[in-house]
Coordinates of C-alpha atoms in Angstrom, one line a residue:
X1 CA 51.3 19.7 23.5
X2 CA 48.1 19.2 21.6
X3 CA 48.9 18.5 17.8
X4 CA 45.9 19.3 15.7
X5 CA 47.6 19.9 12.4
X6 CA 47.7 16.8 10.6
X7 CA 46.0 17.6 7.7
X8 CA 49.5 19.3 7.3
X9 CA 52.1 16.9 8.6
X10 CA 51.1 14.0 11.1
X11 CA 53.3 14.5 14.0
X12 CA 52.9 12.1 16.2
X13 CA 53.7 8.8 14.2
X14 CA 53.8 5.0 15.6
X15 CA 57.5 3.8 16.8
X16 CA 57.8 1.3 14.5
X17 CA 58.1 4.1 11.8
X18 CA 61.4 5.7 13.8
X19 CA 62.8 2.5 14.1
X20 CA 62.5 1.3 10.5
X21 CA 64.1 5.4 9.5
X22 CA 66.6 4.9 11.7
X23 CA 67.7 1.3 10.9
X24 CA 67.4 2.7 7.1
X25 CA 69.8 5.0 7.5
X26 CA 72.6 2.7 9.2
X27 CA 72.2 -0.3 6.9
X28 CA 71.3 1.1 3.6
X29 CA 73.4 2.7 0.6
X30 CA 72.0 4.0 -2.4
X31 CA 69.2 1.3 -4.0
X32 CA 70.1 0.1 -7.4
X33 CA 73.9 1.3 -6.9
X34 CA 75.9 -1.9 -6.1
X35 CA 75.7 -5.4 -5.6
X36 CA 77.1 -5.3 -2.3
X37 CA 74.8 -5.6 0.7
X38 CA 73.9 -1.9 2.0
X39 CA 73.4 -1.5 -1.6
X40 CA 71.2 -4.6 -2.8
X41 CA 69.1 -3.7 1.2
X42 CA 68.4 -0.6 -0.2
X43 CA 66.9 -1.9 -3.4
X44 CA 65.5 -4.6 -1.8
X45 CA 64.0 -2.0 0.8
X46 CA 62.5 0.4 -2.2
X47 CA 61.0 -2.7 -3.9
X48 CA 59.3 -3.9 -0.8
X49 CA 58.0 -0.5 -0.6
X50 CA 56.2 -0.4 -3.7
X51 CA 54.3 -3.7 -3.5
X52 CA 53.3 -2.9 -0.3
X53 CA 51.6 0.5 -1.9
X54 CA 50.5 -1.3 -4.5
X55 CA 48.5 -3.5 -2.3
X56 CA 47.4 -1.4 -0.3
X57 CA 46.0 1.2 -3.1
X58 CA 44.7 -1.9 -5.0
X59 CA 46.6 -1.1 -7.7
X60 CA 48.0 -3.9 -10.5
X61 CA 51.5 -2.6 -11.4
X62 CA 54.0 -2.4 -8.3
X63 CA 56.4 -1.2 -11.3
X64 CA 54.6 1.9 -11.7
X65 CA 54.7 3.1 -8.1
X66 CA 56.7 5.8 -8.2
X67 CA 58.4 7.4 -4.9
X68 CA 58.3 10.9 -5.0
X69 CA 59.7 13.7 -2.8
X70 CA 56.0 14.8 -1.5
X71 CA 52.6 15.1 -2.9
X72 CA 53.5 18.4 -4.8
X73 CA 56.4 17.1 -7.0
X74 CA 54.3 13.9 -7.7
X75 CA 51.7 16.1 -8.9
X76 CA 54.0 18.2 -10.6
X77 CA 55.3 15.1 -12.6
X78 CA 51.1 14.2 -13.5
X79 CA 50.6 17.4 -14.5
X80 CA 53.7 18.3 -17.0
X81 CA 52.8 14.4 -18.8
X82 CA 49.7 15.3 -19.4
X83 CA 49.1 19.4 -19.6
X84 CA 50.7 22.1 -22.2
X85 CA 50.4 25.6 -23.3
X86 CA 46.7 26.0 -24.3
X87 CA 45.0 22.9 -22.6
X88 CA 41.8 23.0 -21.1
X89 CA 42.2 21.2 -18.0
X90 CA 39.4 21.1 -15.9
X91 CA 39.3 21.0 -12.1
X92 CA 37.2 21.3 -8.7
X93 CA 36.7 24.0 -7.1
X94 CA 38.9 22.7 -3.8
X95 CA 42.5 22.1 -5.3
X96 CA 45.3 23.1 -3.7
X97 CA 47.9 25.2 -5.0
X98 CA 49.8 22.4 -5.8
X99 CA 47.4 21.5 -8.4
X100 CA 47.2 25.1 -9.6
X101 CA 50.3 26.6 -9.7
X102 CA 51.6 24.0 -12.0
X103 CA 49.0 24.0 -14.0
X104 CA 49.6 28.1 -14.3
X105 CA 52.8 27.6 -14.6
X106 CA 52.3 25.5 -18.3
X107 CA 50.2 27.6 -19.2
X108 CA 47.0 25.7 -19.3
X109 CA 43.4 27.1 -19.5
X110 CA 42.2 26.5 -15.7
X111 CA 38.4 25.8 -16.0
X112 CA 37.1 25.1 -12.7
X113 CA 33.7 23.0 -12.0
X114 CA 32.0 25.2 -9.4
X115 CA 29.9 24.3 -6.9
X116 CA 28.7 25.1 -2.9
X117 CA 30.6 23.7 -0.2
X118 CA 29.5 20.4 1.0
X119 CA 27.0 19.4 -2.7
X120 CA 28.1 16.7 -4.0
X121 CA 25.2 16.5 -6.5
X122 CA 26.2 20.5 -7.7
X123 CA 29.7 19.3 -8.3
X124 CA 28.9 16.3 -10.3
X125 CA 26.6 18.1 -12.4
X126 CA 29.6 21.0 -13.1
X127 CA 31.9 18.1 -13.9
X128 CA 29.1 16.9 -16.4
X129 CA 29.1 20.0 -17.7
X130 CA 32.7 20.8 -17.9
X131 CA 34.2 18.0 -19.3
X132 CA 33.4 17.0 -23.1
X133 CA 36.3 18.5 -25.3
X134 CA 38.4 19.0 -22.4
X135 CA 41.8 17.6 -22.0
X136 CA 42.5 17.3 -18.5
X137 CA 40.5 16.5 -15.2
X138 CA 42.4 17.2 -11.9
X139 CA 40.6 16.5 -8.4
X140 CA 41.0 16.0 -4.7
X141 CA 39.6 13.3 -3.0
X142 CA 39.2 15.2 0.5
X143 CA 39.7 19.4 0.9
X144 CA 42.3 20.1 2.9
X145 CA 40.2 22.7 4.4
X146 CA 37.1 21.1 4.9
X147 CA 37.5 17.7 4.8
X148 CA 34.5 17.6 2.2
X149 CA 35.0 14.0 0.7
X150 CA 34.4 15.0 -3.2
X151 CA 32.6 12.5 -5.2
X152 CA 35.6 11.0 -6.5
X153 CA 34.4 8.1 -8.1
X154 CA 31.5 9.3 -9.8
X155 CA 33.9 12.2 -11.1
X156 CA 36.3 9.5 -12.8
X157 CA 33.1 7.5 -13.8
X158 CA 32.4 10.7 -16.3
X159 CA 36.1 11.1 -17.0
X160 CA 36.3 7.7 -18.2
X161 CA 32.7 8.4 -20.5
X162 CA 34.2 11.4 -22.2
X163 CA 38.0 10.0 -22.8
X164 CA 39.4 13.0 -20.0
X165 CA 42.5 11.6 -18.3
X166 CA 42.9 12.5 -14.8
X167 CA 44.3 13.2 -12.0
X168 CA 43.6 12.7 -8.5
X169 CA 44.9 14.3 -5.6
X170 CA 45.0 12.2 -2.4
X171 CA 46.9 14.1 -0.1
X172 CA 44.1 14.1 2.4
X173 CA 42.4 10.5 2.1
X174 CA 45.5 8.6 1.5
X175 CA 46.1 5.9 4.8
X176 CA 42.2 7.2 6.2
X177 CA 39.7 6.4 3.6
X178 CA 39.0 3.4 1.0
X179 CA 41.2 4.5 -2.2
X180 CA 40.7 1.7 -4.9
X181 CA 43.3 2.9 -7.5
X182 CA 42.1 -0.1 -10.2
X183 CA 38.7 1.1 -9.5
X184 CA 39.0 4.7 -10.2
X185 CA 41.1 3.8 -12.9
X186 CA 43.1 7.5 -13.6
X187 CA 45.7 8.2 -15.0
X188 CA 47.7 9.1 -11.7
X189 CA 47.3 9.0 -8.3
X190 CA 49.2 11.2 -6.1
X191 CA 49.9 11.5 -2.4
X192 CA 51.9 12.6 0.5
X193 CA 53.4 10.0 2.6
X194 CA 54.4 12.3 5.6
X195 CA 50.1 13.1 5.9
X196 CA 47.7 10.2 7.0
X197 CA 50.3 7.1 5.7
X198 CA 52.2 8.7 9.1
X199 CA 56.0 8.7 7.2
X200 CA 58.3 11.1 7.2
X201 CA 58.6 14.5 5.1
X202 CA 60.7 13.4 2.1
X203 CA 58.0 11.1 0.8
X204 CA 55.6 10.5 -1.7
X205 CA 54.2 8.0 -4.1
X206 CA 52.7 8.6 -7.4
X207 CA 50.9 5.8 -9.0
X208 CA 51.2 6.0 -12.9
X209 CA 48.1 4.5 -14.9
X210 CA 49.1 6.4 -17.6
X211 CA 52.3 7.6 -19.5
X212 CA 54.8 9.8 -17.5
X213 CA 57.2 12.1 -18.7
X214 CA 60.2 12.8 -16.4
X215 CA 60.3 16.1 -14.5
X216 CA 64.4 15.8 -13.4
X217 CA 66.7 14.2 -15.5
X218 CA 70.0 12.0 -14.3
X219 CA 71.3 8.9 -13.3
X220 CA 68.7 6.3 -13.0
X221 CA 71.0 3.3 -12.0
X222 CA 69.9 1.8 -15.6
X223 CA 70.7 2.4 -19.0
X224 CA 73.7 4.6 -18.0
X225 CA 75.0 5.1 -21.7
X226 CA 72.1 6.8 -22.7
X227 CA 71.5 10.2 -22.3
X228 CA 67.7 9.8 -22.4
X229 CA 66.2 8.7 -18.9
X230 CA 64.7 5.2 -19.2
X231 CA 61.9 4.4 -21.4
X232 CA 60.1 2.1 -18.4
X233 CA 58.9 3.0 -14.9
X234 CA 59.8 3.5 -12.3
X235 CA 63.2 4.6 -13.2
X236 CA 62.1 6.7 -15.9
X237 CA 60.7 9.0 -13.2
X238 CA 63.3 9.0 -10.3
X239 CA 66.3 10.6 -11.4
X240 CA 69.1 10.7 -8.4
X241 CA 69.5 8.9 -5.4
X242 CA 66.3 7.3 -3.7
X243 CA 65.2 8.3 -0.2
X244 CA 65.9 4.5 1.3
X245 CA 65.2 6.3 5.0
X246 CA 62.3 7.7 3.4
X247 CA 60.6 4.8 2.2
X248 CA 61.4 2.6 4.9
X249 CA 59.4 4.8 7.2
X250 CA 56.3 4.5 5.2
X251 CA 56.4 0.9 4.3
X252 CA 56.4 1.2 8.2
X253 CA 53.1 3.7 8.2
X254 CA 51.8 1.4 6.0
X255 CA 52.0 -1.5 8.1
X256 CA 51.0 0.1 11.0
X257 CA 47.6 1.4 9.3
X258 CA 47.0 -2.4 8.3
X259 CA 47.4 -3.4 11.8
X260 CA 45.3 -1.1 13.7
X261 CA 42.9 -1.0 10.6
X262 CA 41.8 1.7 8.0
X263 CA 38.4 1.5 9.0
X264 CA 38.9 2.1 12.9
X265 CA 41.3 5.2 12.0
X266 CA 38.7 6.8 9.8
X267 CA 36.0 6.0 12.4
X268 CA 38.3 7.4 15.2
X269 CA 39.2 10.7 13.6
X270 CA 35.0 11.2 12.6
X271 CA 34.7 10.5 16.4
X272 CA 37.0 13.5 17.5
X273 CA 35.7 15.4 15.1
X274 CA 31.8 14.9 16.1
X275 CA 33.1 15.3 19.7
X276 CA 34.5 18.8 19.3
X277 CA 31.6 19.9 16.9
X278 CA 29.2 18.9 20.2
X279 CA 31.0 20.8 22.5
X280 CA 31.1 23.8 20.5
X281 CA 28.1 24.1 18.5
X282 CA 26.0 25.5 20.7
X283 CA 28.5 28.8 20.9
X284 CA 26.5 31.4 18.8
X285 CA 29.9 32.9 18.3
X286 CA 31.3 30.0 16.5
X287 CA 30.7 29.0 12.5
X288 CA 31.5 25.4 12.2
X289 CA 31.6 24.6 8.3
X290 CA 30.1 21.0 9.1
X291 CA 27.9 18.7 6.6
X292 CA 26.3 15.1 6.9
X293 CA 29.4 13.3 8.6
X294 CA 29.2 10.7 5.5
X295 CA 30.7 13.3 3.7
X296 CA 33.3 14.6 5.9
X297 CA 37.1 13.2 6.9
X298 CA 38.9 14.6 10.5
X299 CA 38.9 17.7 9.6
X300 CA 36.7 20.8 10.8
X301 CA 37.3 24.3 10.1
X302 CA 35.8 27.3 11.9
X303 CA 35.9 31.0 12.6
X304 CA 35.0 33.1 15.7
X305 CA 32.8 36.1 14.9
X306 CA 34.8 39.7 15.6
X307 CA 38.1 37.5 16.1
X308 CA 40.8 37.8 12.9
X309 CA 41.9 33.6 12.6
X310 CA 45.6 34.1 12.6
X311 CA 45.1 35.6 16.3
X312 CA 42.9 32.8 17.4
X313 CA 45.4 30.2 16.3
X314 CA 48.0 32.5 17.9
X315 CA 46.2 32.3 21.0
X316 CA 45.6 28.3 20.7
X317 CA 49.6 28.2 20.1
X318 CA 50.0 30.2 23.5
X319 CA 48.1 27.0 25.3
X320 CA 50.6 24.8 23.4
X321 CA 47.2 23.7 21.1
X322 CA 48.6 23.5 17.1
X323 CA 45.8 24.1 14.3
X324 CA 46.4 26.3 11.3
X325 CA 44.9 29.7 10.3
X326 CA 44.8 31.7 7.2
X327 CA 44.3 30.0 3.6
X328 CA 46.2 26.6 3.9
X329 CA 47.4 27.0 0.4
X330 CA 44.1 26.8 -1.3
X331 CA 42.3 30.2 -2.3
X332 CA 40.4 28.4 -4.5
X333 CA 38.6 26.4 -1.8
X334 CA 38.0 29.4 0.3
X335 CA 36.4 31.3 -2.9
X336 CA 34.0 28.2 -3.0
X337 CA 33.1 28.1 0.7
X338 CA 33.0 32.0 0.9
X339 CA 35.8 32.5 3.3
X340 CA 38.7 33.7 1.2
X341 CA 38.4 37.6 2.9
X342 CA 38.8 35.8 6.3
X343 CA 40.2 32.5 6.6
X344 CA 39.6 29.4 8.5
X345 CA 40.7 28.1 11.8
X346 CA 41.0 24.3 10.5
X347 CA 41.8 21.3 13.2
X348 CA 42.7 18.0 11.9
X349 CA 42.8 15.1 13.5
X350 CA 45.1 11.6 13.8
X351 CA 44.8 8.3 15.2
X352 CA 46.9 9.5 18.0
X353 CA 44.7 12.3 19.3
X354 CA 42.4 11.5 22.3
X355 CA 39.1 12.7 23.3
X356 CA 40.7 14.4 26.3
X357 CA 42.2 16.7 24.3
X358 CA 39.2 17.3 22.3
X359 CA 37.7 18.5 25.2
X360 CA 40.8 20.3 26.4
X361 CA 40.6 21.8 23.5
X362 CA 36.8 23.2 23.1
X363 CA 37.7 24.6 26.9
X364 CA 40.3 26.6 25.2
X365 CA 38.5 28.2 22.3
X366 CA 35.3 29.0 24.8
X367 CA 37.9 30.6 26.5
X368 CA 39.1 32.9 24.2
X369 CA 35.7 33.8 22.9

């Protein structure tokens, strides 16, 4: 098999991060639930886990790491602190329904900063525009479609001059590009840690700059004869039992991206992604939606003229090659880039994937063309 769909779940994931699951689940209770020792390893094991984000994020307040279920219910819990009925909440024009469907859903005013694929300088200027009176900012970092790298920084910089809070979304650079959280200085930071951090689905992390408000409501392991949740993070936030398994697995990502180096995954993934734009670009048949590789993570989406792209990732499933068709949850992305009638055929790339099956892979398409 060829796995090609990271930009949805990384697969393939280093063996340290099965082994630190699996020893999780045999010698852990529930954190923050006892004093005996399956117990007090559990808590020990979700502490660990937060100052090891918080390094790694560069961000100040381990305490306000919060472990979330994935990227979407960390969002979620952003969004409902900071957005009601009526609020203008501005955002780009590449989030993903997990950043608009909430925000739908409390009935804010969604006013979106337009701009062409792949212009950074357009995007700024729309956020420039947008943003005085507003009362929300929410942006990616990467598009999950594209893999455009949005000008992130230069997005809070204006947040910050016009007293917006915001969001980010870094469900696509978390673990594979520089993500300074004191820097950027937002109100929250939110991420996936089953993506490019290479944990397991059942994670997330949500780093709070600003106040939260909780989202599920029950025991906390603190406080337990109040009936309000805690007043402090992160316990204020994560009502129930913790995933111990969970956060083992990323600490174990983590640690594993810290190892090999950031910096050599990003480079390897724009490798991959170079190499297959090569191979196929001279293939009149093929649109590649490819920019300056500066601006650009392992990503690369494409369609095949006269070919619907469910049935070409059909037919790449058929060679045991996995890439994802359709809208991957973001209409509003495709309504930027101008493919929202068809689609996009959208490879991602990991630190695993080699330029054998790269090239494997181009033989394939060329094939089905």
């Amino acid at each position: 098999m060829i796995y090609l769909d990271s930009a949805a779940t990384s697969f393939q994931k280093p063996p340290e991060v099965y082994r630190a699951a699996d020893r999780a689940l045999r010698e852990t209770a529930s954190p923050g639930r006892g004093a005996y020792g399956a117990a007090m390893k559990a808590a020990d094991l979700m502490l660990d886990a937060r100052e090891r984000a918080a390094s790694f994020f560069s961000f100040p307040h381990p305490e306000r790491v919060v472990m979330t279920m994935n990227a979407t219910h960390a969002l979620n819990l952003a969004i409902r602190s900071l957005a009601g009925t009526g609020a203008r909440v501005v955002v780009s024009g590449y989030e993903h329904n997990a950043v608009v469907r909430p925000l739908h859903a409390c009935g804010a005013v969604i006013d979106v900063a337009s701009a062409k694929l792949f212009n950074s300088e357009e995007l700024i200027a729309a956020f420039r525009k947008k943003l005085p009176g507003a009362d929300l900012a929410v942006c990616t970092h990467v598009s999950n479609v594209f893999g455009y790298i949005l000008p992130i920084r230069e997005i809070a910089a204006l947040c910050r001059d016009h007293g917006v809070p915001l969001i980010v979304d870094a469900s696509q650079s978390a673990g594979v590009l520089h993500l300074d959280a004191e820097a950027l200085a937002a109100d929250f930071i939110a991420m996936p840690g089953h993506k490019s951090l290479l944990g397991i689905p059942g994670s997330g992390l949500l780093l709070c700059g600003g106040e939260a408000k909780p989202l599920l409501y029950g025991g906390s392991g603190s406080d337990s004869i109040s009936r309000e949740m805690p007043a402090y993070l992160p316990e204020r936030l994560e009502a129930g039992t913790q995933n111990a398994p969970a956060a083992a697995a990323l600490c174990a990502g983590m640690r594993y991206i810290q190892s090999r180096g950031r910096n050599d995954i990003e480079k390897h993934e724009r490798e991959l992604c170079a190499h297959l734009t090569e191979l196929l670009e001279k293939r009149g048949e093929i649109e590649m939606f490819r920019p300056d590789p500066a601006e650009q993570s392992g990503v690369l989406s494409l369609r095949i003229k006269g070919r619907d792209c469910e049935e070409v990732g059909a037919a790449l499933a058929e060679e045991d090659i996995c890439v994802r068709s359709g809208l991957h949850c973001a209409p509003l992305a495709h309504s930027s880039a101008g493919t929202l009638e068809t689609g996009t055929v959208r490879l991602s790339f990991s630190p695993f994937n080699t330029h054998g099956e790269i090239e494997k892979t181009a033989a394939k398409l060329i094939k089905i063309i």
